[in-house]
CSV table of C-alpha atoms in Angstrom, one decimal:
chain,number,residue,atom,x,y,z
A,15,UNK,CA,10.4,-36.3,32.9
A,16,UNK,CA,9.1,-33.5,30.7
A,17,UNK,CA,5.5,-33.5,29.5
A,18,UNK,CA,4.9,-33.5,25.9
A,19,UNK,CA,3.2,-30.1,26.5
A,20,UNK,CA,6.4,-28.9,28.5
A,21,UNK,CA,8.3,-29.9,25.3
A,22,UNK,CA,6.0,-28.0,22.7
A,23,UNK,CA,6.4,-24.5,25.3
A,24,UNK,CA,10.2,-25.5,24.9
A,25,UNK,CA,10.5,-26.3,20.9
A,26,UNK,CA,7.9,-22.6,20.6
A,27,UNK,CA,10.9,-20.5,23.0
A,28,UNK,CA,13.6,-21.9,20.9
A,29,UNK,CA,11.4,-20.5,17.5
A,30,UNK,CA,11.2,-17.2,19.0
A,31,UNK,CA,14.9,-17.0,20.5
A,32,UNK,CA,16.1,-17.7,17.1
A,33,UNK,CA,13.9,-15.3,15.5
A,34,UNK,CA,14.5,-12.2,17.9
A,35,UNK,CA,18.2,-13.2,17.8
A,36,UNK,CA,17.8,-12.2,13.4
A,37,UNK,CA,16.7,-8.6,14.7
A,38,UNK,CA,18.4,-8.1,17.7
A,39,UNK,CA,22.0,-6.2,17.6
A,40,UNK,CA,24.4,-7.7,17.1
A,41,UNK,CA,26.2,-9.2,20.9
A,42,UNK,CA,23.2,-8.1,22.3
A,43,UNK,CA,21.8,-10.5,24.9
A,44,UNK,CA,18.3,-11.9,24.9
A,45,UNK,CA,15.9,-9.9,26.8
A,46,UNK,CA,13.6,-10.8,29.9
A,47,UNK,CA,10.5,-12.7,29.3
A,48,UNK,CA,8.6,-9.7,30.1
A,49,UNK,CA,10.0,-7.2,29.0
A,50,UNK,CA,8.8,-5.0,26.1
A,51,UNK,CA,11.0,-5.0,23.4
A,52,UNK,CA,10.0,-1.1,21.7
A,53,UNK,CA,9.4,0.7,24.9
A,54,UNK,CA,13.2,-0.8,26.0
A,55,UNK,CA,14.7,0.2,22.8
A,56,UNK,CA,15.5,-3.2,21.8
A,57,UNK,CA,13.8,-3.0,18.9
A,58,UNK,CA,11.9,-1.0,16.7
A,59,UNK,CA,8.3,-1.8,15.1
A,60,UNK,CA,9.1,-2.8,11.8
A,61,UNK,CA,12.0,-5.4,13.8
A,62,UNK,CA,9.4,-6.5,16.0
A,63,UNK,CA,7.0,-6.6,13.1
A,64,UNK,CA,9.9,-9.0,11.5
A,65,UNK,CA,10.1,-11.1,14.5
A,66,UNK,CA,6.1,-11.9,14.3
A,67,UNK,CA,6.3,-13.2,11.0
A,68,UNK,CA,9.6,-15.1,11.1
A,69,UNK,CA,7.5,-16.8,14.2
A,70,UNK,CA,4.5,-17.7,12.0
A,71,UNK,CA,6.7,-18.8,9.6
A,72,UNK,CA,8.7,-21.3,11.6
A,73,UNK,CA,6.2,-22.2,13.9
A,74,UNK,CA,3.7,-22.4,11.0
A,75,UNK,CA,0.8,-20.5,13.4
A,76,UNK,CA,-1.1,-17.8,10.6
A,77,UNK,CA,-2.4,-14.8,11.6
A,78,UNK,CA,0.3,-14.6,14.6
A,79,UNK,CA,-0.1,-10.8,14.9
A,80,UNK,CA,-4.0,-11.1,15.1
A,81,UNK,CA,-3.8,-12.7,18.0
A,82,UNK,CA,-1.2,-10.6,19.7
A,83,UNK,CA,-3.6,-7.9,19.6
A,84,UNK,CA,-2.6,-4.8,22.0
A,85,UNK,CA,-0.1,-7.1,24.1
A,86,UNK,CA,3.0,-5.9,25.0
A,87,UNK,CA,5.8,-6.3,22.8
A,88,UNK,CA,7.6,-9.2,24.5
A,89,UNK,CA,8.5,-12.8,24.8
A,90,UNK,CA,5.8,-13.8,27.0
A,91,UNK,CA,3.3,-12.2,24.8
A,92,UNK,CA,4.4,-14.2,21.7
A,93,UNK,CA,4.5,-17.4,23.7
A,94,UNK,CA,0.4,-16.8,24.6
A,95,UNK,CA,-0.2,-15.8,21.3
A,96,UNK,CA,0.9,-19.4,20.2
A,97,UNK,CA,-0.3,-21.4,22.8
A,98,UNK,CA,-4.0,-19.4,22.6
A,99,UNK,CA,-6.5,-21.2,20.5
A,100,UNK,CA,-6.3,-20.7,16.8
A,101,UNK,CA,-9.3,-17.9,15.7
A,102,UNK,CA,-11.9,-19.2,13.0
A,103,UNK,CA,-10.5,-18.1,9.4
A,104,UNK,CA,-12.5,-17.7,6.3
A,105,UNK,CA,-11.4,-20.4,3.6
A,106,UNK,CA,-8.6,-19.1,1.3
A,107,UNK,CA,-8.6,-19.8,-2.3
A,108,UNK,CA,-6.4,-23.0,-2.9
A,109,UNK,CA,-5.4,-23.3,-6.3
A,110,UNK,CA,-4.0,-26.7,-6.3
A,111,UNK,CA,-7.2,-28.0,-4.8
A,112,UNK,CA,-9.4,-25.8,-7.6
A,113,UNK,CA,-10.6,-22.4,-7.6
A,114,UNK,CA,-14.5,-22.4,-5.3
A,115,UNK,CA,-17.6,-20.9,-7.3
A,116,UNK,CA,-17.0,-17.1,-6.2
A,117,UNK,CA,-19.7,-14.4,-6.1
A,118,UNK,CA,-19.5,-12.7,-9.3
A,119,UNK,CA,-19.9,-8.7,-9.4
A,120,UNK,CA,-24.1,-7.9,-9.8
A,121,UNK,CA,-25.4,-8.0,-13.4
A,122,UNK,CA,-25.0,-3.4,-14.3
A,123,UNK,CA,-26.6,-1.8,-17.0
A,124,UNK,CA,-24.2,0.6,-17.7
A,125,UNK,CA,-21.3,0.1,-19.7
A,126,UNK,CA,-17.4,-0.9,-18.7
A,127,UNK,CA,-14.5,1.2,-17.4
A,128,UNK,CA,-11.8,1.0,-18.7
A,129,UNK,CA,-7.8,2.7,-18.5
A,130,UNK,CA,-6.8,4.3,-21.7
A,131,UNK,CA,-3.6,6.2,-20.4
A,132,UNK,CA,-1.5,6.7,-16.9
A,133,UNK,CA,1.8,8.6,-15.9
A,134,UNK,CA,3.6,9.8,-13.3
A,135,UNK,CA,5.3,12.5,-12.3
A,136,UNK,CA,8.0,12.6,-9.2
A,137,UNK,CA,10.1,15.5,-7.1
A,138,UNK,CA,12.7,16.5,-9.7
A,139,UNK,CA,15.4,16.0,-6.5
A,140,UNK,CA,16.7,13.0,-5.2
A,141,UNK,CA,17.9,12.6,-1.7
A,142,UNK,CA,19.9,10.0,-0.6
A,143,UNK,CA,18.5,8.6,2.5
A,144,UNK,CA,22.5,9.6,4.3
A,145,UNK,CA,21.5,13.1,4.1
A,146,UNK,CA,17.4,12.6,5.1
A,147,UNK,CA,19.4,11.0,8.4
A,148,UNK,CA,21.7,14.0,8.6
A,149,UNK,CA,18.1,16.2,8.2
A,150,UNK,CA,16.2,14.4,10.5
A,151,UNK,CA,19.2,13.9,13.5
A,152,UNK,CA,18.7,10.7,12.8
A,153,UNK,CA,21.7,7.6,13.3
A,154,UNK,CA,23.4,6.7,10.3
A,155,UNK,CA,21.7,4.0,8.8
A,156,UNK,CA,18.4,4.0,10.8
A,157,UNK,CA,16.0,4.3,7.5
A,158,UNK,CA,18.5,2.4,5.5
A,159,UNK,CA,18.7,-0.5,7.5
A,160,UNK,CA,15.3,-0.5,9.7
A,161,UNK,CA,12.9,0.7,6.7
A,162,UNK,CA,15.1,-0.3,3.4
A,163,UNK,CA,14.9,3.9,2.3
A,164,UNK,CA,17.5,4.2,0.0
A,165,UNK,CA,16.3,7.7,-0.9
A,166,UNK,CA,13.3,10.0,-1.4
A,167,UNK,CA,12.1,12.6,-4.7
A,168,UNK,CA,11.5,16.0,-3.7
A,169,UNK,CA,9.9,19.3,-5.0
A,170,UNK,CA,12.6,21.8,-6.4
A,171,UNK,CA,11.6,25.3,-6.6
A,172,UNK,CA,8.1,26.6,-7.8
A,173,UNK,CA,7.5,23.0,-7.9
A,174,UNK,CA,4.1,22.0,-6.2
A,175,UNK,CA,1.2,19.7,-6.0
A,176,UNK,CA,-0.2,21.3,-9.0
A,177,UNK,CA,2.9,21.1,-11.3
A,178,UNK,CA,3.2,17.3,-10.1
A,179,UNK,CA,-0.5,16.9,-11.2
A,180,UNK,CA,-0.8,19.1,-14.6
A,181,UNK,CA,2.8,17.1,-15.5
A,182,UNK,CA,0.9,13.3,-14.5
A,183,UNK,CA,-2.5,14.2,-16.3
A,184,UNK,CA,-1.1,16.0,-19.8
A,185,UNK,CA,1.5,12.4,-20.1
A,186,UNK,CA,-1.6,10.3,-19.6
A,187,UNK,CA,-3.7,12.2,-21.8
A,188,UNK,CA,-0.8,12.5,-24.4
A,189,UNK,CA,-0.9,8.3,-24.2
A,190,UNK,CA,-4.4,8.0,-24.3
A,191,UNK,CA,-4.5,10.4,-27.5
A,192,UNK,CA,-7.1,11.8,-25.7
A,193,UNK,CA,-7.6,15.9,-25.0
A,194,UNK,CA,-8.9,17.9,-22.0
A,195,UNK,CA,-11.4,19.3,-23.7
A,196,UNK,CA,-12.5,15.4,-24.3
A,197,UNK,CA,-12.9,15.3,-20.4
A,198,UNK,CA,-16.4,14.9,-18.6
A,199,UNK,CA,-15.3,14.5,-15.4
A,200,UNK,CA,-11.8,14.9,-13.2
A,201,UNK,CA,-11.5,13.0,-9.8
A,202,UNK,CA,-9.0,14.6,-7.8
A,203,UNK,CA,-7.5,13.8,-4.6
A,204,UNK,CA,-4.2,14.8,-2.3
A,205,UNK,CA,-3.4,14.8,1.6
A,206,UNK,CA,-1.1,17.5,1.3
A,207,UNK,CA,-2.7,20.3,-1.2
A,208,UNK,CA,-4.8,22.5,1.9
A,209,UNK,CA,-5.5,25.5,-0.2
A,210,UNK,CA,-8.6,27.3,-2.2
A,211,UNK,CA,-9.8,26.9,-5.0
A,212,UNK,CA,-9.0,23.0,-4.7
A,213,UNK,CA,-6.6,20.7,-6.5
A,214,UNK,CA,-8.8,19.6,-8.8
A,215,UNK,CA,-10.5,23.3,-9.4
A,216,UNK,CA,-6.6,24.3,-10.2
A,217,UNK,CA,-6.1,21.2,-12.4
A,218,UNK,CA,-9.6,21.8,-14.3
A,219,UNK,CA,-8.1,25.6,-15.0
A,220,UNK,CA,-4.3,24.5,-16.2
A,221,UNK,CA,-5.7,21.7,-18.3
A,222,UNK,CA,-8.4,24.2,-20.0
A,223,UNK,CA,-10.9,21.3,-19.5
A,224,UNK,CA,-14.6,22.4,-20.8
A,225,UNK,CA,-16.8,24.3,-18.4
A,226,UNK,CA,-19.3,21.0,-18.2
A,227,UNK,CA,-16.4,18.9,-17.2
A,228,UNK,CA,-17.2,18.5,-13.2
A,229,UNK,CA,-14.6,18.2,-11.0
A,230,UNK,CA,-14.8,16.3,-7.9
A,231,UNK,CA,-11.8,16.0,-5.0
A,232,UNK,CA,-11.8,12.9,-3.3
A,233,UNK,CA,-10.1,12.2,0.1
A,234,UNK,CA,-9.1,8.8,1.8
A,235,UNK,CA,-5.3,10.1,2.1
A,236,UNK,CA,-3.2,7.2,1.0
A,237,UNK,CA,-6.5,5.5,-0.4
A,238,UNK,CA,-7.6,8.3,-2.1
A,239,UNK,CA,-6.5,6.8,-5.8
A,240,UNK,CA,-8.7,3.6,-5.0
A,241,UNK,CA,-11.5,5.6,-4.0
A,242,UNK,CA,-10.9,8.0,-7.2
A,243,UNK,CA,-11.2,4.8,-8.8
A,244,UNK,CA,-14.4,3.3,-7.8
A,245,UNK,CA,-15.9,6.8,-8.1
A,246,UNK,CA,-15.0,6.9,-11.6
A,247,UNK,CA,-16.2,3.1,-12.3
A,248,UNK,CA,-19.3,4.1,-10.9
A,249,UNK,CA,-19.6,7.3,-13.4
A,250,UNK,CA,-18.5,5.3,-16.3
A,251,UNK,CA,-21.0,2.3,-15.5
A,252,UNK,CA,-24.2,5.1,-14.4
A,253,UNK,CA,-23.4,7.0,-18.3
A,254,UNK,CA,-22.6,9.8,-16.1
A,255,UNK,CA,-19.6,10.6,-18.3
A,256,UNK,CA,-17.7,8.6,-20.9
A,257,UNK,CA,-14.0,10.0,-20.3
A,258,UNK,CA,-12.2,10.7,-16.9
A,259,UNK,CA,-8.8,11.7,-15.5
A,260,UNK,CA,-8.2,10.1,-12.0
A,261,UNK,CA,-5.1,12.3,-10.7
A,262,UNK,CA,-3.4,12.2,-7.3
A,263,UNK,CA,-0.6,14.2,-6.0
A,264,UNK,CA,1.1,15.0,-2.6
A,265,UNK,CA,4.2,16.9,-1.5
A,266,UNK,CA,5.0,16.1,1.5
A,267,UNK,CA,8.0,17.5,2.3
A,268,UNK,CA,7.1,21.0,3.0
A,269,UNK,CA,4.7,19.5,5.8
A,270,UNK,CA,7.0,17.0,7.0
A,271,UNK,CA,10.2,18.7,7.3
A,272,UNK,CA,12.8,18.8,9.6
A,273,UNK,CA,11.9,20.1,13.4
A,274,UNK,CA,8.4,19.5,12.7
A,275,UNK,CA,7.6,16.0,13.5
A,276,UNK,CA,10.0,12.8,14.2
A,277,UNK,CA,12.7,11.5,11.5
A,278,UNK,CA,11.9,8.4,12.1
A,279,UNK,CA,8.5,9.4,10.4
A,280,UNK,CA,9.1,12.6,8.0
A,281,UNK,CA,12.0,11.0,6.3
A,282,UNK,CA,10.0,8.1,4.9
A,283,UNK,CA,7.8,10.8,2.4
A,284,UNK,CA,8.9,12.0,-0.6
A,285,UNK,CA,6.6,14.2,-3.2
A,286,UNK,CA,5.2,13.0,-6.4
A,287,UNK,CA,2.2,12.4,-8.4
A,288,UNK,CA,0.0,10.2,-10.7
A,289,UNK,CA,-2.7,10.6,-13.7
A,290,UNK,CA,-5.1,8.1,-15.0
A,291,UNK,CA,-7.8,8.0,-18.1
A,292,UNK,CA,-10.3,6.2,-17.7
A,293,UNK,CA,-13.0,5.3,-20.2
A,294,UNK,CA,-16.1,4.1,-21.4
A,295,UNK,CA,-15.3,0.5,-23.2
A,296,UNK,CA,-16.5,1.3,-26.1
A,297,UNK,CA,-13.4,3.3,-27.0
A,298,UNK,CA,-11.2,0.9,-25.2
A,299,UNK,CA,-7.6,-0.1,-27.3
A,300,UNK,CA,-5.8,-3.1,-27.3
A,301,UNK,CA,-3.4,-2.0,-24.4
A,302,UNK,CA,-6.0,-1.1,-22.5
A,303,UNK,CA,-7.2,-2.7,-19.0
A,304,UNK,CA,-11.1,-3.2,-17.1
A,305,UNK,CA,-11.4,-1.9,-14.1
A,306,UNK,CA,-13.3,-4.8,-12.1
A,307,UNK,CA,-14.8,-4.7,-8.6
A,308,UNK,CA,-13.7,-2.8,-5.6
A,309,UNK,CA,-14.0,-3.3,-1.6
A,310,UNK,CA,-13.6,-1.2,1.0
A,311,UNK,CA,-13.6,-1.0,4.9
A,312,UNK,CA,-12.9,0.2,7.7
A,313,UNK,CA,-10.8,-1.4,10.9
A,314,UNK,CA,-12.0,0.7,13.2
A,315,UNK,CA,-9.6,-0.6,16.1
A,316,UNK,CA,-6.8,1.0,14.6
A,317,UNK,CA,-8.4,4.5,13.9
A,318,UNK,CA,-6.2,6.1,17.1
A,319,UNK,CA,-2.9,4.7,15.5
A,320,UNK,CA,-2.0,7.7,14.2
A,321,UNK,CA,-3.1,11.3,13.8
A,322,UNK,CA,-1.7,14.3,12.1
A,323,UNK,CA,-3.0,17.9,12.8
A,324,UNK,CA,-1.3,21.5,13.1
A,325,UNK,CA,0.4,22.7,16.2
A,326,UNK,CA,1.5,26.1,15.3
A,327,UNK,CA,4.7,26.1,13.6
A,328,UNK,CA,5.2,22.1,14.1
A,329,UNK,CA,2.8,19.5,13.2
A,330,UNK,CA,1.3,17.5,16.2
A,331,UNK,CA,1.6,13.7,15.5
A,332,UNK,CA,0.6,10.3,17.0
A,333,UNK,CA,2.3,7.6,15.3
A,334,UNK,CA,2.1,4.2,16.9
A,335,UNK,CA,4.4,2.7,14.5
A,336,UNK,CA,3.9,-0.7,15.6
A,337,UNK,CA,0.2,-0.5,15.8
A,338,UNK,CA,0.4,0.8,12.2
A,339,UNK,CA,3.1,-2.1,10.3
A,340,UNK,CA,1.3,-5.2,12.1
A,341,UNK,CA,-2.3,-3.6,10.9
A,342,UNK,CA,-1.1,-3.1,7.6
A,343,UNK,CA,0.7,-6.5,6.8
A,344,UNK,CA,-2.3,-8.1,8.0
A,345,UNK,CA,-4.8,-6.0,6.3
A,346,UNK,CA,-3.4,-5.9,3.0
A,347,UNK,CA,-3.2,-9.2,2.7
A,348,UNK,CA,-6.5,-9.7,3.7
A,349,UNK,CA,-7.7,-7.4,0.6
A,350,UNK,CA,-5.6,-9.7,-1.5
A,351,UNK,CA,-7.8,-12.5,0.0
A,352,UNK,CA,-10.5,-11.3,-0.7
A,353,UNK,CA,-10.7,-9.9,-3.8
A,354,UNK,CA,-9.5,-13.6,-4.7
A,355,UNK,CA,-13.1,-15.1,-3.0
A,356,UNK,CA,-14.8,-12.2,-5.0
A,357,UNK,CA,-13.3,-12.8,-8.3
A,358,UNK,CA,-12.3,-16.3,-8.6
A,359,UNK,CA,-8.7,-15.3,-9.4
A,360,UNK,CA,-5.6,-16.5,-7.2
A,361,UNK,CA,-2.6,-14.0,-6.7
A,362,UNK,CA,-1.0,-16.5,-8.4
A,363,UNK,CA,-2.7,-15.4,-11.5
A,364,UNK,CA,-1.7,-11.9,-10.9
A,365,UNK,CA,1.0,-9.5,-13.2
A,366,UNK,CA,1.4,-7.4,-10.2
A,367,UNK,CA,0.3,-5.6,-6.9
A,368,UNK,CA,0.2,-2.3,-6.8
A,369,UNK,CA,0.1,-1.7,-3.4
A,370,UNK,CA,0.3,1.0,-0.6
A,371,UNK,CA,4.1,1.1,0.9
A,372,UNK,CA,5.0,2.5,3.8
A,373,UNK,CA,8.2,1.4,3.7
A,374,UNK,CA,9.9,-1.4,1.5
A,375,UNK,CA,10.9,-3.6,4.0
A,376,UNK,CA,7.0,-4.0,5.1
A,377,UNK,CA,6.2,-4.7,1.2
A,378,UNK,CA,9.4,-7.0,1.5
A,379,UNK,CA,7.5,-9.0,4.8
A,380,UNK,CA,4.1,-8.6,2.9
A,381,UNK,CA,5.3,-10.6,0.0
A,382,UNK,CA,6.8,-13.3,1.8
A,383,UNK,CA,3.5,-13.6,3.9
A,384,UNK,CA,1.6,-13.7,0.6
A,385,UNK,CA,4.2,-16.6,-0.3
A,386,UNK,CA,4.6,-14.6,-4.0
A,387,UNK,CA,7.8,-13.4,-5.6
A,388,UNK,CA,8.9,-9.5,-4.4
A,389,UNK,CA,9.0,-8.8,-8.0
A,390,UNK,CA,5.2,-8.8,-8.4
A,391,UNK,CA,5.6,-5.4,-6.3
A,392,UNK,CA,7.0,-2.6,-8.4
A,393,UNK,CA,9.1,-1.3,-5.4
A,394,UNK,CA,8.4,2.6,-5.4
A,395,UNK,CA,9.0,3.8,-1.9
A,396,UNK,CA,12.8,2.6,-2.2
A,397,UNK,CA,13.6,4.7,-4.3
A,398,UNK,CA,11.2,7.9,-4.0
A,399,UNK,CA,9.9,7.4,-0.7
A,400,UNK,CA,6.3,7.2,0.4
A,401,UNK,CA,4.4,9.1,-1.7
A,402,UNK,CA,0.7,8.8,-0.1
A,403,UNK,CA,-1.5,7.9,-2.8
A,404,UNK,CA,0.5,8.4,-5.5
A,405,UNK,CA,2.5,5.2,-4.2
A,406,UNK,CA,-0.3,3.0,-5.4
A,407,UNK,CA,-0.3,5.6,-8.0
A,408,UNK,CA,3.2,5.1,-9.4
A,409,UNK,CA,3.2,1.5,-8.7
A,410,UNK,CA,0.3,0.8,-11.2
A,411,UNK,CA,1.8,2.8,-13.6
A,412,UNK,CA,5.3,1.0,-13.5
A,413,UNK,CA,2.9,-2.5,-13.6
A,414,UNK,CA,1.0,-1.1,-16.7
A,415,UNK,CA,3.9,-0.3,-18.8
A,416,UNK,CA,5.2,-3.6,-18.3
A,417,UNK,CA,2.3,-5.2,-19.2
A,418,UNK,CA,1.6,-2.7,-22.1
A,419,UNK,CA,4.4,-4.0,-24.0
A,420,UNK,CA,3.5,-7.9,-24.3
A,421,UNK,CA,1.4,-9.3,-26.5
A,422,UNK,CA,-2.1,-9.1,-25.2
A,423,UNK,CA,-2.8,-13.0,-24.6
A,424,UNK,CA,0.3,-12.3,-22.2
A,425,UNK,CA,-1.1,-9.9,-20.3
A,426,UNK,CA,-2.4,-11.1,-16.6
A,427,UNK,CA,-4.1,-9.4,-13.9
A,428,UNK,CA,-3.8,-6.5,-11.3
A,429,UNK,CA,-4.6,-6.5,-7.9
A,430,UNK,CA,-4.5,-3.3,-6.0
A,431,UNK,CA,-4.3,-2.2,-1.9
A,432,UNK,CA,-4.0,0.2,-0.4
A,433,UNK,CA,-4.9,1.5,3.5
A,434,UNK,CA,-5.9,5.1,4.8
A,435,UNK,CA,-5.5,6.8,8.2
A,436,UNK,CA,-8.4,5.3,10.7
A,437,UNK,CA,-7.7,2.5,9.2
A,438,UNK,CA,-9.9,3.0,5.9
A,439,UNK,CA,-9.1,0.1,3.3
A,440,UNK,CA,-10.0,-0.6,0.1
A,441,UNK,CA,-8.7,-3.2,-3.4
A,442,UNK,CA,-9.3,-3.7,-6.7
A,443,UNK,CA,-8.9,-6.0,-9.5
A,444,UNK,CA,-7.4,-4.9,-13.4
A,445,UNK,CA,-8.2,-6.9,-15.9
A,446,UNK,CA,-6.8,-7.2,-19.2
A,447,UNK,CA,-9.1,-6.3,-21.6
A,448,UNK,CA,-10.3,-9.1,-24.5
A,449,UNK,CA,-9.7,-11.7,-21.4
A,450,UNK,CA,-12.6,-11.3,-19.8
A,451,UNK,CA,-13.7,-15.0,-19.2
A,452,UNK,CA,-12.0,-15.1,-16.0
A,453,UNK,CA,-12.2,-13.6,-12.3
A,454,UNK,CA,-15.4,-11.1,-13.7
């Protein structure tokens, strides 16, 4: 007769069976209990990233891929994971059960920031993801299907990180009614722009901003906007400066290009760019939004998962894809958390996330692990690829039009994410200015 703990191990197979059977190919029979799944070939990470959250799902375990750890990709792995003890979590904010008293941001002297214009500006070409494949010697249908690429924006000609940039920063000022000459500050950044002067030197000169507007290039790669961000917050607040333009902008296909590193990782990038005003309150209009607080880390168990550096004519690359998707689904929605313990809000509450996307299908998992509608993600990297920090970037701005155009007692909530190589992370909170009572 069976054990009652013999039957649990055998209800937990059949969970995982059934899950790896939604990834595996199709007539393709299950593999050995052992074996591990991406160095075989049976699967790829974002597959085996999809088979750890259909497993939490059905087998109702959270935080599955926490507890996997640096095991091997394989059945026997997942079956440990979910007989090993569950690890303490912090509370989550319940709704239904009332919001908990959450820390409110420290009492500032200094003014508000607020965000008075944004834009974006993308490749002028778009590629179809069939000929990125073609590019890259990859299979047909191998971004399509694994990453949910339907196509990337390129550069065209003399087109560059500082066309992308001037073309973001002159729509947002142009919204903002603001000029560059009403500028006290720019806060630059870009993964992709190498040269000297810097991005934002360049930008300062195309814009003809003032000689006392300062210029300061940020990094943080795919973070870099958030950072921008909180640096400007932190200028408003200090009476540093009363008007900033947050810009970020990356072309990465001239780095990324074919015969320098893998398709599998080049084809996901394609080149664009976003601009930002931000501004002391006191000038704030009715369409306007408050930037709240930020947080930022860093997991530093992840910071070997990938690295990019030059290799003479190629680019030399560690990309431990895997590594990367399972860190990033559980990480952003840990900034999601908490930014809801900081604020008091629920992502319920929320208009939107403007998150980092490495790929869509990841954003697709993400939201389902979030247990909110895709929708609440403007889907970018679809359509244009992974744009590094203009992602985030082009994401908000999609989110803020929206919300720009209803009434303002309609208006709700931002949250922003967004993850850097090492693994730096970092989130914010938008709020809609004049509805300030909630989630300070």
């Amino acid at each position: 007769m069976s054990t009652p703990k013999q039957i649990d191990a055998l209800r937990l197979r059949q969970i995982i069976e059934s899950c790896l059977r939604r990834e595996l190919a199709p007539k393709k029979s299950l593999p050995r209990l052992d074996e591990d799944l991406i160095e075989s070939g049976a699967l790829d990470s974002m597959a085996w990233v999809g088979v750890i959250r259909c497993v939490e799902a059905a087998a109702r375990v959270p935080d599955l891929g926490a507890r996997l750890a640096d095991s091997p990709a394989s059945i026997q792995s997942l079956l440990a994971a979910l007989q090993s003890p569950a690890p303490a979590r912090p509370k989550q904010t319940q709704k239904t059960a009332g919001k908990p008293a959450a820390p409110r941001e420290p009492a500032r002297s200094g003014v508000q920031a607020v965000l008075l214009g944004w834009a974006e500006a993308l490749g002028s070409q778009v590629i179809p993801v069939a000929q990125i494949e073609s590019e890259h010697g990859l299979p047909p249908g191998k971004l399509q299907n694994r990453a949910g690429i339907e196509s990337v924006r390129r550069v065209a000609g003399p087109e560059n990180e500082i066309n992308l940039a001037v073309g973001a920063a002159r729509a947002a000022l142009k919204q903002a009614r603001a000029r560059a000459t009403d500028l006290d500050f720019l806060v630059v950044t870009s993964e992709t722009s190498l040269g000297y002067p810097s991005l934002g030197a360049q930008l300062h000169s195309r814009l003809l901003a003032r000689d006392t507007c300062g210029v300061l290039d940020v990094g943080g790669a795919c973070l870099g906007l958030i950072n921008g961000f909180a640096v400007a917050r932190s200028l408003v607040a200090a009476g540093a400066a009363h008007r900033i333009l947050v810009v970020s902008a990356d072309v990465h296909t001239h780095h990324l290009a074919p015969g320098r590193v893998p398709g599998e990782f080049g084809g996901l990038f394609g080149d664009g760019a976003s601009a930002f005003v931000v501004a002391a309150a006191d000038g704030a209009s009715p369409a306007s939004y408050r930037l709240g607080e930020f947080i930022f880390g860093c997991a530093g168990a992840y910071a070997g998962a990938i690295r990019v550096g030059p290799a003479g004519g190629r680019v030399d690359l560690h990309f431990d894809g895997e590594a990367l998707s399972r860190a990033a689904l559980s990480r952003l929605e840990r900034i999601i958390a908490d930014l809801e313990l900081r604020t008091g809000l629920h992502r319920d509450d929320a208009a939107a996330f403007a998150t980092h996307q490495p790929n869509p299908r990841l954003i697709e998992l993400l939201a389902r692990q979030m247990q909110v509608p895709i929708e609440k993600f403007p889907i970018v990297a679809r359509l244009c690829g992974n744009l590094g920090a203009s992602t985030c970037g082009a994401a908000l701005n999609q989110a803020l039009t929206v919300q720009a155009a209803l009434p303002a007692a309609s208006r709700l909530p931002i949250f922003l994410a967004s993850l850097g190589p090492g693994l730096l992370w970092g989130g914010g909170v938008l709020h809609p200015s004049g509805r300030e009572g909630v989630g300070k």
